[in-house]
Amino acid sequence: MKIILVIIPIVSLVFAAFSGRISELSESILSKSGEAVELVISICGIMCFWSGLMRVAEKAGLLEKLSGLLSAPLGLLFGGLKKGGKAMSLICANIAANILGLGNASTPLGIAAMKAISEEQGSGEYATNDMIMLAVLNTASLQIIPATAAALRTANGSQNPMEILPCVWIVSAYSLFVAVASAKLMSKIKRRKQQGEL
């Protein structure tokens, strides 16, 4: 990623120099940098509002209740973990936080869950199927309230920033289904390959 972030500006400078558009590139850098700062400041208030609202939901016990509801379906996805164990509890809390849009809460829970899985399964340097499934669920997570997208839409002048909700729910549910199905399929292929080698 670092290499890409270095290559893009260098390539831009080279092409601007060869096409005689260095002044346009300089103007663009200055104006767009200012716009980026304005966007971040305008998003800040909206993000604080949603984060505060979700924090109230967390303090009210909504996160715990949602974790309890998720324990049964998640138990089917994480077959290699003990039911009611530390890793499973952390996974439920992590997924619940993701669903509620609590990004700040879900990240440390996800890291703690990954460590707990490693301790329970003794994975060493390789990722287990349950670790991969946790990464998949975090990457293609289902969100009830897409706070960041709504904040960006509001900052760019949208009159109804939450009108995207039905589309977000459909697309995120579809991507989650495809991601989980793919992870399960790859896990089965790997298992068969290992059995064939034995």
mmCIF file with all atom_site columns, C-alpha atoms in Angstrom, residues 3-195:
data_model
loop_
_atom_site.group_PDB
_atom_site.id
_atom_site.type_symbol
_atom_site.label_atom_id
_atom_site.label_alt_id
_atom_site.label_comp_id
_atom_site.label_asym_id
_atom_site.label_entity_id
_atom_site.label_seq_id
_atom_site.pdbx_PDB_ins_code
_atom_site.Cartn_x
_atom_site.Cartn_y
_atom_site.Cartn_z
_atom_site.occupancy
_atom_site.B_iso_or_equiv
_atom_site.pdbx_formal_charge
_atom_site.auth_seq_id
_atom_site.auth_comp_id
_atom_site.auth_asym_id
_atom_site.auth_atom_id
_atom_site.pdbx_PDB_model_num
ATOM 1   C CA . ILE A 1 3   ? 4.391   1.750   -2.569  1.00 0.00 ? 3   ILE A CA 1
ATOM 2   C CA . ILE A 1 4   ? 1.099   2.598   -4.324  1.00 0.00 ? 4   ILE A CA 1
ATOM 3   C CA . LEU A 1 5   ? 0.770   5.839   -2.309  1.00 0.00 ? 5   LEU A CA 1
ATOM 4   C CA . VAL A 1 6   ? 4.298   6.811   -3.408  1.00 0.00 ? 6   VAL A CA 1
ATOM 5   C CA . ILE A 1 7   ? 3.873   5.758   -7.074  1.00 0.00 ? 7   ILE A CA 1
ATOM 6   C CA . ILE A 1 8   ? 0.611   7.685   -7.695  1.00 0.00 ? 8   ILE A CA 1
ATOM 7   C CA . PRO A 1 9   ? 2.031   11.192  -6.947  1.00 0.00 ? 9   PRO A CA 1
ATOM 8   C CA . ILE A 1 10  ? 5.272   10.434  -8.839  1.00 0.00 ? 10  ILE A CA 1
ATOM 9   C CA . VAL A 1 11  ? 3.379   9.258   -11.943 1.00 0.00 ? 11  VAL A CA 1
ATOM 10  C CA . SER A 1 12  ? 1.106   12.336  -11.700 1.00 0.00 ? 12  SER A CA 1
ATOM 11  C CA . LEU A 1 13  ? 4.126   14.658  -11.573 1.00 0.00 ? 13  LEU A CA 1
ATOM 12  C CA . VAL A 1 14  ? 5.828   12.916  -14.511 1.00 0.00 ? 14  VAL A CA 1
ATOM 13  C CA . PHE A 1 15  ? 2.714   13.087  -16.715 1.00 0.00 ? 15  PHE A CA 1
ATOM 14  C CA . ALA A 1 16  ? 2.038   16.703  -15.711 1.00 0.00 ? 16  ALA A CA 1
ATOM 15  C CA . ALA A 1 17  ? 5.651   17.631  -16.578 1.00 0.00 ? 17  ALA A CA 1
ATOM 16  C CA . PHE A 1 18  ? 5.526   15.926  -19.992 1.00 0.00 ? 18  PHE A CA 1
ATOM 17  C CA . SER A 1 19  ? 2.143   17.434  -20.877 1.00 0.00 ? 19  SER A CA 1
ATOM 18  C CA . GLY A 1 20  ? 3.095   20.926  -19.646 1.00 0.00 ? 20  GLY A CA 1
ATOM 19  C CA . ARG A 1 21  ? 0.358   20.987  -16.975 1.00 0.00 ? 21  ARG A CA 1
ATOM 20  C CA . ILE A 1 22  ? 2.436   21.433  -13.806 1.00 0.00 ? 22  ILE A CA 1
ATOM 21  C CA . SER A 1 23  ? 0.640   24.679  -12.899 1.00 0.00 ? 23  SER A CA 1
ATOM 22  C CA . GLU A 1 24  ? -2.759  22.947  -13.198 1.00 0.00 ? 24  GLU A CA 1
ATOM 23  C CA . LEU A 1 25  ? -1.495  20.100  -11.012 1.00 0.00 ? 25  LEU A CA 1
ATOM 24  C CA . SER A 1 26  ? -0.264  22.588  -8.375  1.00 0.00 ? 26  SER A CA 1
ATOM 25  C CA . GLU A 1 27  ? -3.611  24.437  -8.370  1.00 0.00 ? 27  GLU A CA 1
ATOM 26  C CA . SER A 1 28  ? -5.488  21.154  -8.100  1.00 0.00 ? 28  SER A CA 1
ATOM 27  C CA . ILE A 1 29  ? -3.356  19.987  -5.163  1.00 0.00 ? 29  ILE A CA 1
ATOM 28  C CA . LEU A 1 30  ? -3.942  23.238  -3.259  1.00 0.00 ? 30  LEU A CA 1
ATOM 29  C CA . SER A 1 31  ? -7.691  23.483  -3.941  1.00 0.00 ? 31  SER A CA 1
ATOM 30  C CA . LYS A 1 32  ? -8.467  19.793  -3.333  1.00 0.00 ? 32  LYS A CA 1
ATOM 31  C CA . SER A 1 33  ? -6.440  19.749  -0.101  1.00 0.00 ? 33  SER A CA 1
ATOM 32  C CA . GLY A 1 34  ? -8.586  22.620  1.190   1.00 0.00 ? 34  GLY A CA 1
ATOM 33  C CA . GLU A 1 35  ? -11.766 20.827  0.129   1.00 0.00 ? 35  GLU A CA 1
ATOM 34  C CA . ALA A 1 36  ? -10.612 17.658  1.923   1.00 0.00 ? 36  ALA A CA 1
ATOM 35  C CA . VAL A 1 37  ? -10.105 19.584  5.183   1.00 0.00 ? 37  VAL A CA 1
ATOM 36  C CA . GLU A 1 38  ? -13.559 21.223  4.829   1.00 0.00 ? 38  GLU A CA 1
ATOM 37  C CA . LEU A 1 39  ? -15.159 17.822  4.217   1.00 0.00 ? 39  LEU A CA 1
ATOM 38  C CA . VAL A 1 40  ? -13.512 16.297  7.307   1.00 0.00 ? 40  VAL A CA 1
ATOM 39  C CA . ILE A 1 41  ? -14.657 19.197  9.504   1.00 0.00 ? 41  ILE A CA 1
ATOM 40  C CA . SER A 1 42  ? -18.229 19.036  8.158   1.00 0.00 ? 42  SER A CA 1
ATOM 41  C CA . ILE A 1 43  ? -18.392 15.259  8.706   1.00 0.00 ? 43  ILE A CA 1
ATOM 42  C CA . CYS A 1 44  ? -17.016 15.532  12.241  1.00 0.00 ? 44  CYS A CA 1
ATOM 43  C CA . GLY A 1 45  ? -20.251 16.852  13.809  1.00 0.00 ? 45  GLY A CA 1
ATOM 44  C CA . ILE A 1 46  ? -22.468 14.275  12.116  1.00 0.00 ? 46  ILE A CA 1
ATOM 45  C CA . MET A 1 47  ? -20.135 11.424  13.079  1.00 0.00 ? 47  MET A CA 1
ATOM 46  C CA . CYS A 1 48  ? -20.091 12.664  16.698  1.00 0.00 ? 48  CYS A CA 1
ATOM 47  C CA . PHE A 1 49  ? -23.902 12.635  16.724  1.00 0.00 ? 49  PHE A CA 1
ATOM 48  C CA . TRP A 1 50  ? -24.159 9.049   15.396  1.00 0.00 ? 50  TRP A CA 1
ATOM 49  C CA . SER A 1 51  ? -21.328 7.807   17.618  1.00 0.00 ? 51  SER A CA 1
ATOM 50  C CA . GLY A 1 52  ? -23.055 9.363   20.638  1.00 0.00 ? 52  GLY A CA 1
ATOM 51  C CA . LEU A 1 53  ? -26.392 7.809   19.685  1.00 0.00 ? 53  LEU A CA 1
ATOM 52  C CA . MET A 1 54  ? -24.798 4.381   19.262  1.00 0.00 ? 54  MET A CA 1
ATOM 53  C CA . ARG A 1 55  ? -22.937 4.814   22.554  1.00 0.00 ? 55  ARG A CA 1
ATOM 54  C CA . VAL A 1 56  ? -26.292 5.413   24.292  1.00 0.00 ? 56  VAL A CA 1
ATOM 55  C CA . ALA A 1 57  ? -27.611 2.215   22.653  1.00 0.00 ? 57  ALA A CA 1
ATOM 56  C CA . GLU A 1 58  ? -24.533 0.354   23.900  1.00 0.00 ? 58  GLU A CA 1
ATOM 57  C CA . LYS A 1 59  ? -24.930 1.688   27.459  1.00 0.00 ? 59  LYS A CA 1
ATOM 58  C CA . ALA A 1 60  ? -28.649 0.798   27.379  1.00 0.00 ? 60  ALA A CA 1
ATOM 59  C CA . GLY A 1 61  ? -27.664 -2.860  26.865  1.00 0.00 ? 61  GLY A CA 1
ATOM 60  C CA . LEU A 1 62  ? -28.627 -3.102  23.190  1.00 0.00 ? 62  LEU A CA 1
ATOM 61  C CA . LEU A 1 63  ? -25.173 -4.484  22.318  1.00 0.00 ? 63  LEU A CA 1
ATOM 62  C CA . GLU A 1 64  ? -25.479 -7.278  24.905  1.00 0.00 ? 64  GLU A CA 1
ATOM 63  C CA . LYS A 1 65  ? -29.002 -8.194  23.761  1.00 0.00 ? 65  LYS A CA 1
ATOM 64  C CA . LEU A 1 66  ? -27.912 -8.285  20.128  1.00 0.00 ? 66  LEU A CA 1
ATOM 65  C CA . SER A 1 67  ? -24.882 -10.415 21.081  1.00 0.00 ? 67  SER A CA 1
ATOM 66  C CA . GLY A 1 68  ? -27.231 -12.896 22.754  1.00 0.00 ? 68  GLY A CA 1
ATOM 67  C CA . LEU A 1 69  ? -29.408 -13.100 19.631  1.00 0.00 ? 69  LEU A CA 1
ATOM 68  C CA . LEU A 1 70  ? -26.363 -13.614 17.407  1.00 0.00 ? 70  LEU A CA 1
ATOM 69  C CA . SER A 1 71  ? -24.786 -16.407 19.465  1.00 0.00 ? 71  SER A CA 1
ATOM 70  C CA . ALA A 1 72  ? -26.895 -19.202 17.874  1.00 0.00 ? 72  ALA A CA 1
ATOM 71  C CA . PRO A 1 73  ? -26.378 -18.318 14.150  1.00 0.00 ? 73  PRO A CA 1
ATOM 72  C CA . LEU A 1 74  ? -22.716 -17.446 14.724  1.00 0.00 ? 74  LEU A CA 1
ATOM 73  C CA . GLY A 1 75  ? -22.221 -20.809 16.444  1.00 0.00 ? 75  GLY A CA 1
ATOM 74  C CA . LEU A 1 76  ? -22.983 -22.450 13.073  1.00 0.00 ? 76  LEU A CA 1
ATOM 75  C CA . LEU A 1 77  ? -20.310 -20.380 11.308  1.00 0.00 ? 77  LEU A CA 1
ATOM 76  C CA . PHE A 1 78  ? -17.648 -20.920 13.973  1.00 0.00 ? 78  PHE A CA 1
ATOM 77  C CA . GLY A 1 79  ? -17.846 -24.698 14.445  1.00 0.00 ? 79  GLY A CA 1
ATOM 78  C CA . GLY A 1 80  ? -14.299 -24.999 15.789  1.00 0.00 ? 80  GLY A CA 1
ATOM 79  C CA . LEU A 1 81  ? -14.934 -22.806 18.849  1.00 0.00 ? 81  LEU A CA 1
ATOM 80  C CA . LYS A 1 82  ? -16.407 -23.651 22.244  1.00 0.00 ? 82  LYS A CA 1
ATOM 81  C CA . LYS A 1 83  ? -19.994 -22.447 22.672  1.00 0.00 ? 83  LYS A CA 1
ATOM 82  C CA . GLY A 1 84  ? -20.120 -19.856 25.434  1.00 0.00 ? 84  GLY A CA 1
ATOM 83  C CA . GLY A 1 85  ? -16.318 -19.556 25.448  1.00 0.00 ? 85  GLY A CA 1
ATOM 84  C CA . LYS A 1 86  ? -14.348 -16.302 25.586  1.00 0.00 ? 86  LYS A CA 1
ATOM 85  C CA . ALA A 1 87  ? -13.649 -16.253 21.817  1.00 0.00 ? 87  ALA A CA 1
ATOM 86  C CA . MET A 1 88  ? -17.305 -16.841 20.927  1.00 0.00 ? 88  MET A CA 1
ATOM 87  C CA . SER A 1 89  ? -18.502 -14.111 23.319  1.00 0.00 ? 89  SER A CA 1
ATOM 88  C CA . LEU A 1 90  ? -16.033 -11.615 21.844  1.00 0.00 ? 90  LEU A CA 1
ATOM 89  C CA . ILE A 1 91  ? -17.056 -12.532 18.275  1.00 0.00 ? 91  ILE A CA 1
ATOM 90  C CA . CYS A 1 92  ? -20.752 -11.969 19.120  1.00 0.00 ? 92  CYS A CA 1
ATOM 91  C CA . ALA A 1 93  ? -19.953 -8.577  20.682  1.00 0.00 ? 93  ALA A CA 1
ATOM 92  C CA . ASN A 1 94  ? -17.766 -7.624  17.694  1.00 0.00 ? 94  ASN A CA 1
ATOM 93  C CA . ILE A 1 95  ? -20.415 -8.496  15.100  1.00 0.00 ? 95  ILE A CA 1
ATOM 94  C CA . ALA A 1 96  ? -23.134 -6.769  17.158  1.00 0.00 ? 96  ALA A CA 1
ATOM 95  C CA . ALA A 1 97  ? -21.002 -3.599  17.322  1.00 0.00 ? 97  ALA A CA 1
ATOM 96  C CA . ASN A 1 98  ? -20.479 -3.735  13.537  1.00 0.00 ? 98  ASN A CA 1
ATOM 97  C CA . ILE A 1 99  ? -24.215 -4.117  12.899  1.00 0.00 ? 99  ILE A CA 1
ATOM 98  C CA . LEU A 1 100 ? -24.943 -1.078  15.064  1.00 0.00 ? 100 LEU A CA 1
ATOM 99  C CA . GLY A 1 101 ? -22.248 0.953   13.290  1.00 0.00 ? 101 GLY A CA 1
ATOM 100 C CA . LEU A 1 102 ? -20.054 1.195   16.403  1.00 0.00 ? 102 LEU A CA 1
ATOM 101 C CA . GLY A 1 103 ? -16.741 1.165   14.519  1.00 0.00 ? 103 GLY A CA 1
ATOM 102 C CA . ASN A 1 104 ? -14.770 2.436   17.515  1.00 0.00 ? 104 ASN A CA 1
ATOM 103 C CA . ALA A 1 105 ? -16.076 -0.387  19.692  1.00 0.00 ? 105 ALA A CA 1
ATOM 104 C CA . SER A 1 106 ? -15.920 -3.147  17.062  1.00 0.00 ? 106 SER A CA 1
ATOM 105 C CA . THR A 1 107 ? -12.210 -2.778  16.208  1.00 0.00 ? 107 THR A CA 1
ATOM 106 C CA . PRO A 1 108 ? -10.785 -3.591  19.684  1.00 0.00 ? 108 PRO A CA 1
ATOM 107 C CA . LEU A 1 109 ? -13.404 -6.334  20.094  1.00 0.00 ? 109 LEU A CA 1
ATOM 108 C CA . GLY A 1 110 ? -12.334 -7.844  16.749  1.00 0.00 ? 110 GLY A CA 1
ATOM 109 C CA . ILE A 1 111 ? -8.644  -7.809  17.731  1.00 0.00 ? 111 ILE A CA 1
ATOM 110 C CA . ALA A 1 112 ? -9.442  -9.359  21.122  1.00 0.00 ? 112 ALA A CA 1
ATOM 111 C CA . ALA A 1 113 ? -11.620 -12.013 19.414  1.00 0.00 ? 113 ALA A CA 1
ATOM 112 C CA . MET A 1 114 ? -8.808  -12.886 16.984  1.00 0.00 ? 114 MET A CA 1
ATOM 113 C CA . LYS A 1 115 ? -6.357  -13.301 19.900  1.00 0.00 ? 115 LYS A CA 1
ATOM 114 C CA . ALA A 1 116 ? -8.880  -15.431 21.807  1.00 0.00 ? 116 ALA A CA 1
ATOM 115 C CA . ILE A 1 117 ? -9.357  -17.710 18.766  1.00 0.00 ? 117 ILE A CA 1
ATOM 116 C CA . SER A 1 118 ? -5.580  -18.068 18.444  1.00 0.00 ? 118 SER A CA 1
ATOM 117 C CA . GLU A 1 119 ? -5.283  -18.998 22.134  1.00 0.00 ? 119 GLU A CA 1
ATOM 118 C CA . GLU A 1 120 ? -8.170  -21.475 21.960  1.00 0.00 ? 120 GLU A CA 1
ATOM 119 C CA . GLN A 1 121 ? -7.028  -23.186 18.759  1.00 0.00 ? 121 GLN A CA 1
ATOM 120 C CA . GLY A 1 122 ? -3.247  -22.736 19.075  1.00 0.00 ? 122 GLY A CA 1
ATOM 121 C CA . SER A 1 123 ? -2.957  -21.604 15.450  1.00 0.00 ? 123 SER A CA 1
ATOM 122 C CA . GLY A 1 124 ? 0.689   -20.488 15.574  1.00 0.00 ? 124 GLY A CA 1
ATOM 123 C CA . GLU A 1 125 ? 1.611   -18.354 12.556  1.00 0.00 ? 125 GLU A CA 1
ATOM 124 C CA . TYR A 1 126 ? -1.218  -19.559 10.295  1.00 0.00 ? 126 TYR A CA 1
ATOM 125 C CA . ALA A 1 127 ? -4.816  -18.353 10.234  1.00 0.00 ? 127 ALA A CA 1
ATOM 126 C CA . THR A 1 128 ? -7.436  -20.972 11.094  1.00 0.00 ? 128 THR A CA 1
ATOM 127 C CA . ASN A 1 129 ? -10.800 -21.259 9.333   1.00 0.00 ? 129 ASN A CA 1
ATOM 128 C CA . ASP A 1 130 ? -12.461 -19.479 12.272  1.00 0.00 ? 130 ASP A CA 1
ATOM 129 C CA . MET A 1 131 ? -9.968  -16.593 12.055  1.00 0.00 ? 131 MET A CA 1
ATOM 130 C CA . ILE A 1 132 ? -10.645 -16.266 8.329   1.00 0.00 ? 132 ILE A CA 1
ATOM 131 C CA . MET A 1 133 ? -14.402 -16.319 8.947   1.00 0.00 ? 133 MET A CA 1
ATOM 132 C CA . LEU A 1 134 ? -14.062 -13.525 11.532  1.00 0.00 ? 134 LEU A CA 1
ATOM 133 C CA . ALA A 1 135 ? -12.056 -11.421 9.047   1.00 0.00 ? 135 ALA A CA 1
ATOM 134 C CA . VAL A 1 136 ? -14.702 -12.092 6.364   1.00 0.00 ? 136 VAL A CA 1
ATOM 135 C CA . LEU A 1 137 ? -17.576 -11.092 8.673   1.00 0.00 ? 137 LEU A CA 1
ATOM 136 C CA . ASN A 1 138 ? -15.780 -7.889  9.660   1.00 0.00 ? 138 ASN A CA 1
ATOM 137 C CA . THR A 1 139 ? -14.969 -6.984  6.061   1.00 0.00 ? 139 THR A CA 1
ATOM 138 C CA . ALA A 1 140 ? -18.451 -7.696  4.654   1.00 0.00 ? 140 ALA A CA 1
ATOM 139 C CA . SER A 1 141 ? -20.389 -6.670  7.746   1.00 0.00 ? 141 SER A CA 1
ATOM 140 C CA . LEU A 1 142 ? -24.105 -5.959  7.760   1.00 0.00 ? 142 LEU A CA 1
ATOM 141 C CA . GLN A 1 143 ? -24.876 -2.442  9.009   1.00 0.00 ? 143 GLN A CA 1
ATOM 142 C CA . ILE A 1 144 ? -28.262 -1.200  10.154  1.00 0.00 ? 144 ILE A CA 1
ATOM 143 C CA . ILE A 1 145 ? -27.151 2.455   10.198  1.00 0.00 ? 145 ILE A CA 1
ATOM 144 C CA . PRO A 1 146 ? -24.347 3.375   7.736   1.00 0.00 ? 146 PRO A CA 1
ATOM 145 C CA . ALA A 1 147 ? -23.277 6.469   9.702   1.00 0.00 ? 147 ALA A CA 1
ATOM 146 C CA . THR A 1 148 ? -20.165 7.259   7.627   1.00 0.00 ? 148 THR A CA 1
ATOM 147 C CA . ALA A 1 149 ? -22.004 7.107   4.272   1.00 0.00 ? 149 ALA A CA 1
ATOM 148 C CA . ALA A 1 150 ? -24.841 9.249   5.672   1.00 0.00 ? 150 ALA A CA 1
ATOM 149 C CA . ALA A 1 151 ? -22.325 11.782  7.000   1.00 0.00 ? 151 ALA A CA 1
ATOM 150 C CA . LEU A 1 152 ? -20.596 12.012  3.607   1.00 0.00 ? 152 LEU A CA 1
ATOM 151 C CA . ARG A 1 153 ? -23.928 12.485  1.851   1.00 0.00 ? 153 ARG A CA 1
ATOM 152 C CA . THR A 1 154 ? -24.950 15.238  4.298   1.00 0.00 ? 154 THR A CA 1
ATOM 153 C CA . ALA A 1 155 ? -21.592 16.996  3.871   1.00 0.00 ? 155 ALA A CA 1
ATOM 154 C CA . ASN A 1 156 ? -22.115 16.978  0.094   1.00 0.00 ? 156 ASN A CA 1
ATOM 155 C CA . GLY A 1 157 ? -25.556 18.588  0.303   1.00 0.00 ? 157 GLY A CA 1
ATOM 156 C CA . SER A 1 158 ? -27.923 15.600  0.325   1.00 0.00 ? 158 SER A CA 1
ATOM 157 C CA . GLN A 1 159 ? -31.448 16.552  1.466   1.00 0.00 ? 159 GLN A CA 1
ATOM 158 C CA . ASN A 1 160 ? -32.216 12.980  2.575   1.00 0.00 ? 160 ASN A CA 1
ATOM 159 C CA . PRO A 1 161 ? -28.950 11.232  3.513   1.00 0.00 ? 161 PRO A CA 1
ATOM 160 C CA . MET A 1 162 ? -30.713 8.130   4.877   1.00 0.00 ? 162 MET A CA 1
ATOM 161 C CA . GLU A 1 163 ? -32.654 7.338   1.682   1.00 0.00 ? 163 GLU A CA 1
ATOM 162 C CA . ILE A 1 164 ? -29.874 4.872   0.821   1.00 0.00 ? 164 ILE A CA 1
ATOM 163 C CA . LEU A 1 165 ? -30.820 2.581   3.724   1.00 0.00 ? 165 LEU A CA 1
ATOM 164 C CA . PRO A 1 166 ? -32.814 -0.057  1.753   1.00 0.00 ? 166 PRO A CA 1
ATOM 165 C CA . CYS A 1 167 ? -30.047 -0.291  -0.872  1.00 0.00 ? 167 CYS A CA 1
ATOM 166 C CA . VAL A 1 168 ? -27.341 -0.518  1.813   1.00 0.00 ? 168 VAL A CA 1
ATOM 167 C CA . TRP A 1 169 ? -29.221 -3.330  3.591   1.00 0.00 ? 169 TRP A CA 1
ATOM 168 C CA . ILE A 1 170 ? -29.770 -5.321  0.382   1.00 0.00 ? 170 ILE A CA 1
ATOM 169 C CA . VAL A 1 171 ? -26.218 -4.904  -0.924  1.00 0.00 ? 171 VAL A CA 1
ATOM 170 C CA . SER A 1 172 ? -24.546 -5.569  2.446   1.00 0.00 ? 172 SER A CA 1
ATOM 171 C CA . ALA A 1 173 ? -26.720 -8.680  3.036   1.00 0.00 ? 173 ALA A CA 1
ATOM 172 C CA . TYR A 1 174 ? -25.866 -9.959  -0.450  1.00 0.00 ? 174 TYR A CA 1
ATOM 173 C CA . SER A 1 175 ? -22.125 -9.275  -0.047  1.00 0.00 ? 175 SER A CA 1
ATOM 174 C CA . LEU A 1 176 ? -22.168 -10.925 3.387   1.00 0.00 ? 176 LEU A CA 1
ATOM 175 C CA . PHE A 1 177 ? -23.879 -14.029 1.972   1.00 0.00 ? 177 PHE A CA 1
ATOM 176 C CA . VAL A 1 178 ? -21.396 -14.295 -0.931  1.00 0.00 ? 178 VAL A CA 1
ATOM 177 C CA . ALA A 1 179 ? -18.385 -13.711 1.357   1.00 0.00 ? 179 ALA A CA 1
ATOM 178 C CA . VAL A 1 180 ? -19.482 -16.307 3.928   1.00 0.00 ? 180 VAL A CA 1
ATOM 179 C CA . ALA A 1 181 ? -20.396 -18.862 1.229   1.00 0.00 ? 181 ALA A CA 1
ATOM 180 C CA . SER A 1 182 ? -17.003 -18.333 -0.452  1.00 0.00 ? 182 SER A CA 1
ATOM 181 C CA . ALA A 1 183 ? -15.126 -18.739 2.851   1.00 0.00 ? 183 ALA A CA 1
ATOM 182 C CA . LYS A 1 184 ? -17.027 -21.975 3.620   1.00 0.00 ? 184 LYS A CA 1
ATOM 183 C CA . LEU A 1 185 ? -16.429 -23.312 0.095   1.00 0.00 ? 185 LEU A CA 1
ATOM 184 C CA . MET A 1 186 ? -12.692 -22.570 0.253   1.00 0.00 ? 186 MET A CA 1
ATOM 185 C CA . SER A 1 187 ? -12.540 -24.230 3.674   1.00 0.00 ? 187 SER A CA 1
ATOM 186 C CA . LYS A 1 188 ? -14.134 -27.408 2.257   1.00 0.00 ? 188 LYS A CA 1
ATOM 187 C CA . ILE A 1 189 ? -11.789 -27.426 -0.748  1.00 0.00 ? 189 ILE A CA 1
ATOM 188 C CA . LYS A 1 190 ? -8.761  -27.042 1.559   1.00 0.00 ? 190 LYS A CA 1
ATOM 189 C CA . ARG A 1 191 ? -10.011 -29.868 3.821   1.00 0.00 ? 191 ARG A CA 1
ATOM 190 C CA . ARG A 1 192 ? -10.510 -32.230 0.863   1.00 0.00 ? 192 ARG A CA 1
ATOM 191 C CA . LYS A 1 193 ? -7.072  -31.349 -0.496  1.00 0.00 ? 193 LYS A CA 1
ATOM 192 C CA . GLN A 1 194 ? -5.473  -32.121 2.871   1.00 0.00 ? 194 GLN A CA 1
ATOM 193 C CA . GLN A 1 195 ? -7.375  -35.432 3.119   1.00 0.00 ? 195 GLN A CA 1
#
